Coordinates of N, CA, C and O in Angstrom, one line a residue:
X28 N 18.2 10.1 -1.5 CA 17.0 10.1 -2.2 C 16.8 11.7 -2.1 O 16.9 12.5 -1.2
X29 N 16.4 12.2 -3.1 CA 16.2 13.8 -3.3 C 14.4 14.0 -2.4 O 13.4 13.2 -2.6
X30 N 14.1 15.4 -2.7 CA 12.9 15.9 -2.0 C 11.8 15.4 -3.0 O 10.8 15.1 -2.7
X31 N 12.4 15.8 -4.1 CA 11.2 15.1 -5.2 C 11.1 13.7 -5.2 O 9.8 13.4 -5.3
X32 N 11.9 12.7 -4.9 CA 11.9 11.5 -4.9 C 10.9 11.0 -3.7 O 9.9 10.3 -3.6
X33 N 11.2 11.8 -2.4 CA 10.5 11.6 -1.2 C 8.9 11.7 -1.4 O 7.9 11.1 -0.9
X34 N 8.9 13.0 -2.0 CA 7.4 13.8 -2.2 C 6.8 12.8 -3.2 O 5.3 12.3 -3.0
X35 N 7.2 12.2 -4.2 CA 6.6 11.1 -5.3 C 6.5 10.1 -4.4 O 5.1 9.3 -4.7
X36 N 7.2 9.5 -3.6 CA 7.0 8.1 -2.9 C 5.8 8.5 -2.1 O 4.8 7.4 -1.6
X37 N 5.6 9.5 -1.5 CA 4.5 9.8 -0.5 C 3.2 9.9 -1.2 O 2.1 9.3 -0.9
X38 N 3.3 10.6 -2.7 CA 2.0 10.6 -2.9 C 1.7 9.2 -3.9 O 0.6 8.8 -3.8
X39 N 2.7 8.6 -4.3 CA 2.4 7.1 -4.9 C 1.9 6.3 -3.8 O 0.9 5.4 -4.0
X40 N 2.7 6.4 -2.5 CA 2.1 5.7 -1.6 C 0.9 5.7 -1.1 O 0.1 4.8 -0.9
X41 N 0.3 7.0 -1.2 CA -1.3 7.4 -0.6 C -1.9 6.8 -1.8 O -3.1 6.1 -1.1
X42 N -1.7 7.1 -3.0 CA -2.6 6.2 -3.9 C -2.8 4.6 -4.0 O -3.8 4.0 -4.0
X43 N -1.7 4.1 -3.8 CA -1.4 2.5 -3.8 C -2.2 2.3 -2.4 O -2.8 1.3 -2.2
X44 N -1.9 2.8 -1.4 CA -2.6 2.6 0.0 C -4.2 2.7 0.1 O -4.8 1.8 0.3
X45 N -4.6 3.6 -0.9 CA -5.9 3.9 -1.0 C -6.6 2.7 -1.8 O -7.8 2.4 -1.4
X46 N -5.8 2.6 -3.1 CA -6.3 1.6 -3.9 C -6.3 0.2 -3.1 O -7.6 -0.6 -3.2
X47 N -5.5 -0.2 -2.2 CA -5.6 -1.5 -1.5 C -6.7 -1.3 -0.5 O -7.3 -2.3 -0.4
X48 N -6.9 0.1 0.1 CA -8.0 0.0 1.2 C -9.2 0.0 0.4 O -10.5 -0.6 1.1
X49 N -9.6 0.1 -0.7 CA -10.9 0.2 -1.6 C -11.0 -1.5 -1.8 O -12.1 -1.7 -2.0
X50 N -10.0 -2.1 -2.2 CA -10.3 -3.7 -2.3 C -10.6 -4.4 -1.3 O -11.4 -5.3 -1.5
X51 N -10.2 -3.9 -0.3 CA -10.6 -4.7 1.2 C -12.1 -4.6 1.4 O -12.4 -3.2 1.4
X52 N -13.0 -5.4 1.4 CA -14.5 -5.2 1.8 C -14.5 -4.6 3.4 O -13.6 -4.8 4.3
X53 N -15.5 -3.8 3.6 CA -16.2 -3.4 5.0 C -15.3 -2.0 5.2 O -14.7 -1.6 4.3
X54 N -15.6 -1.6 6.6 CA -15.1 -0.5 6.9 C -13.5 -0.5 7.7 O -13.7 -1.4 8.5
X55 N -12.7 0.5 7.2 CA -11.3 0.0 7.9 C -11.2 1.1 9.2 O -11.2 2.3 8.5
X56 N -11.1 0.8 10.3 CA -10.9 1.7 11.4 C -9.1 2.5 11.5 O -8.6 2.2 12.7
X57 N -8.7 2.5 10.4 CA -7.1 2.8 10.6 C -6.9 4.1 10.1 O -7.8 4.7 9.2
X58 N -6.0 4.8 11.0 CA -5.8 6.7 10.3 C -5.1 6.6 8.9 O -4.5 5.4 8.3
X59 N -5.4 7.8 8.2 CA -5.1 7.8 7.0 C -3.4 7.9 6.8 O -2.9 7.5 5.8
X60 N -2.7 8.3 7.9 CA -1.3 8.2 7.9 C -0.6 6.8 7.8 O 0.3 6.4 7.2
X61 N -1.5 5.7 8.4 CA -1.2 4.4 8.3 C -1.5 3.9 7.0 O -0.6 3.0 6.4
X62 N -2.3 4.3 6.3 CA -2.9 4.1 5.0 C -1.6 4.1 3.9 O -1.1 3.6 3.1
X63 N -1.0 5.6 4.2 CA -0.1 6.0 3.4 C 1.4 5.2 3.5 O 1.9 4.7 2.7
X64 N 1.5 4.9 4.9 CA 2.9 4.0 5.3 C 2.7 2.9 4.6 O 3.6 2.2 3.8
X65 N 1.5 2.2 4.8 CA 1.1 0.8 4.1 C 1.1 1.1 2.3 O 2.3 0.2 1.9
X66 N 1.1 1.9 2.0 CA 1.1 2.1 0.5 C 2.7 2.3 -0.1 O 2.8 1.8 -0.9
X67 N 3.1 3.3 0.7 CA 4.5 3.2 0.6 C 5.5 2.1 0.3 O 5.9 1.5 -0.7
X68 N 5.2 1.4 1.9 CA 5.8 -0.2 2.0 C 5.4 -1.2 0.9 O 6.2 -1.9 0.2
X69 N 4.0 -1.2 0.5 CA 3.3 -2.0 -0.5 C 3.9 -1.7 -2.0 O 4.3 -2.5 -2.8
X70 N 4.4 -0.6 -2.2 CA 4.9 -0.1 -3.4 C 6.2 -0.7 -3.5 O 6.6 -1.1 -4.7
X71 N 6.9 -0.4 -2.7 CA 8.3 -1.0 -2.4 C 8.4 -2.4 -2.9 O 9.2 -3.0 -3.6
X72 N 7.7 -3.1 -2.2 CA 7.4 -4.6 -1.9 C 7.0 -4.9 -3.3 O 7.5 -6.1 -3.9
X73 N 5.9 -4.6 -3.8 CA 5.2 -5.0 -5.1 C 6.3 -4.8 -6.3 O 6.4 -5.6 -7.1
X74 N 6.9 -3.6 -6.0 CA 8.3 -3.4 -7.1 C 9.2 -4.5 -7.2 O 9.8 -5.2 -8.1
X75 N 9.7 -4.8 -6.0 CA 10.6 -6.0 -5.6 C 9.9 -7.2 -6.2 O 11.1 -8.3 -6.9
X76 N 9.0 -7.5 -6.0 CA 8.1 -8.9 -6.5 C 8.2 -9.0 -8.0 O 8.6 -10.0 -8.7
X77 N 7.8 -7.8 -8.5 CA 7.6 -7.6 -9.8 C 9.1 -8.0 -10.7 O 9.3 -8.5 -11.6
X78 N 10.0 -7.3 -10.0 CA 11.6 -7.3 -10.3 C 11.9 -8.7 -10.3 O 12.8 -9.6 -11.2
X79 N 11.4 -9.5 -9.2 CA 11.9 -10.8 -9.1 C 11.6 -11.8 -10.4 O 12.0 -12.7 -10.7
X80 N 10.2 -11.4 -10.8 CA 9.5 -12.2 -11.9 C 9.6 -11.6 -13.2 O 9.3 -12.4 -14.1
X81 N 10.5 -10.7 -13.1 CA 11.1 -9.9 -14.5 C 9.9 -9.5 -15.0 O 9.9 -9.0 -16.2
X82 N 8.9 -8.6 -14.6 CA 7.9 -7.8 -15.3 C 7.9 -6.5 -14.8 O 6.9 -6.0 -14.8
X83 N 8.9 -6.3 -14.0 CA 9.2 -4.7 -13.6 C 9.3 -3.6 -14.8 O 8.7 -2.3 -14.6
X84 N 9.9 -4.0 -15.6 CA 10.0 -3.2 -16.8 C 9.5 -3.3 -18.0 O 10.1 -4.3 -18.8
X85 N 8.2 -3.4 -18.5 CA 7.5 -3.7 -19.6 C 7.4 -2.4 -20.3 O 7.1 -1.0 -20.0
X86 N 6.9 -2.6 -21.5 CA 6.7 -1.4 -22.3 C 5.3 -0.8 -21.9 O 4.4 -1.5 -21.7
X87 N 5.3 0.5 -21.9 CA 3.9 1.1 -21.6 C 3.6 1.0 -20.2 O 4.7 0.9 -19.2
X88 N 2.6 1.0 -19.6 CA 2.1 0.8 -18.3 C 2.3 -0.3 -17.6 O 2.2 -1.4 -18.4
X89 N 3.0 -0.6 -16.7 CA 3.4 -1.7 -15.8 C 2.1 -2.5 -14.9 O 2.2 -2.2 -13.9
X90 N 1.2 -2.8 -15.6 CA 0.2 -2.9 -15.0 C 0.5 -4.3 -14.1 O -0.6 -4.3 -12.7
X91 N 1.2 -5.2 -14.4 CA 1.4 -6.2 -13.5 C 1.7 -5.8 -12.4 O 1.5 -6.4 -11.1
X92 N 3.0 -4.7 -12.4 CA 3.3 -4.3 -11.3 C 2.5 -3.8 -10.4 O 2.6 -3.6 -9.0
X93 N 1.7 -2.8 -10.9 CA 0.6 -2.0 -10.3 C -0.5 -3.3 -9.6 O -0.6 -2.8 -8.4
X94 N -0.7 -4.0 -10.1 CA -1.6 -5.1 -9.4 C -0.9 -5.8 -8.3 O -1.6 -6.0 -7.3
X95 N 0.4 -6.3 -8.5 CA 1.1 -6.6 -7.4 C 1.1 -5.7 -6.2 O 0.9 -6.1 -5.0
X96 N 1.4 -4.3 -6.3 CA 1.3 -3.4 -5.5 C 0.2 -3.3 -4.7 O 0.0 -2.8 -3.5
X97 N -1.2 -3.1 -5.5 CA -2.3 -3.1 -5.0 C -2.6 -4.2 -4.1 O -3.2 -4.2 -2.7
X98 N -2.1 -5.5 -4.4 CA -2.5 -6.7 -3.8 C -1.5 -6.6 -2.5 O -2.2 -7.2 -1.2
X99 N -0.5 -6.3 -2.4 CA 0.4 -6.4 -1.3 C -0.1 -5.0 -0.3 O -0.4 -5.2 0.8
X100 N -0.8 -4.2 -0.9 CA -1.4 -2.8 0.2 C -2.5 -3.4 0.7 O -2.8 -3.5 1.8
X101 N -3.4 -4.3 -0.1 CA -4.7 -5.0 0.5 C -4.2 -5.8 1.6 O -5.1 -5.8 2.6
X102 N -3.2 -6.6 1.4 CA -3.0 -7.6 2.7 C -2.3 -6.7 3.7 O -2.7 -7.0 4.9
X103 N -1.6 -5.4 3.3 CA -1.0 -4.9 4.6 C -2.4 -3.9 5.2 O -2.3 -3.9 6.5
X104 N -3.4 -4.0 4.5 CA -4.4 -2.9 5.3 C -5.3 -3.9 6.2 O -5.6 -3.7 7.3
X105 N -5.2 -5.4 5.6 CA -5.8 -6.4 6.5 C -5.3 -6.3 7.6 O -5.8 -6.8 8.8
X106 N -3.7 -6.7 7.5 CA -3.1 -7.0 8.9 C -3.3 -5.4 9.7 O -3.3 -5.6 11.0
X107 N -3.1 -4.4 9.2 CA -3.2 -3.3 9.9 C -4.5 -3.1 10.7 O -4.7 -2.9 12.0
X108 N -5.6 -3.6 10.0 CA -6.9 -3.3 10.8 C -7.1 -4.5 11.9 O -7.4 -4.2 12.9
X109 N -6.5 -5.5 11.6 CA -6.7 -6.7 12.4 C -5.8 -6.3 13.8 O -6.3 -6.5 14.8
X110 N -4.5 -5.6 13.5 CA -3.8 -5.2 14.4 C -4.3 -3.9 15.3 O -4.2 -3.9 16.3
X111 N -4.3 -3.1 14.6 CA -4.8 -1.5 15.0 C -6.1 -1.7 15.6 O -6.4 -1.2 16.8
X112 N -7.0 -2.4 15.0 CA -8.5 -2.3 15.4 C -8.6 -3.2 16.7 O -9.1 -2.7 17.6
X113 N -7.7 -4.3 16.8 CA -7.4 -4.9 18.2 C -7.0 -4.0 19.4 O -7.5 -3.9 20.4
X114 N -6.2 -3.2 18.9 CA -5.6 -2.3 20.3 C -6.3 -1.1 20.5 O -6.3 -1.1 21.8
X115 N -7.3 -0.6 19.5 CA -8.1 0.4 20.1 C -9.2 0.2 20.4 O -10.1 1.0 21.0
X116 N -9.6 -1.1 20.4 CA -11.1 -1.5 21.1 C -11.0 -1.5 22.4 O -12.1 -1.2 23.1
X117 N -9.8 -1.7 23.3 CA -9.8 -2.0 24.6 C -9.8 -0.6 25.1 O -10.0 0.4 25.6

């Protein structure tokens, strides 16, 4: 992976993570770096799921893939809040 690819993954991951965080109601007590990591992982998993269903490469903007990525990020944020929040309360 090139430097440009890594920077692009971080930027797209931050956007996907932020969108996933916006979908989850309430306040999330997780740091921004965790949101970015969740977004990067969600982008990769969402792309893999879209590829498995054959909707990863469509004409124009891949809306189905984007929705899958945001949904995976939302689930990741929910999991991170429940795990990270539980640890930091003590």
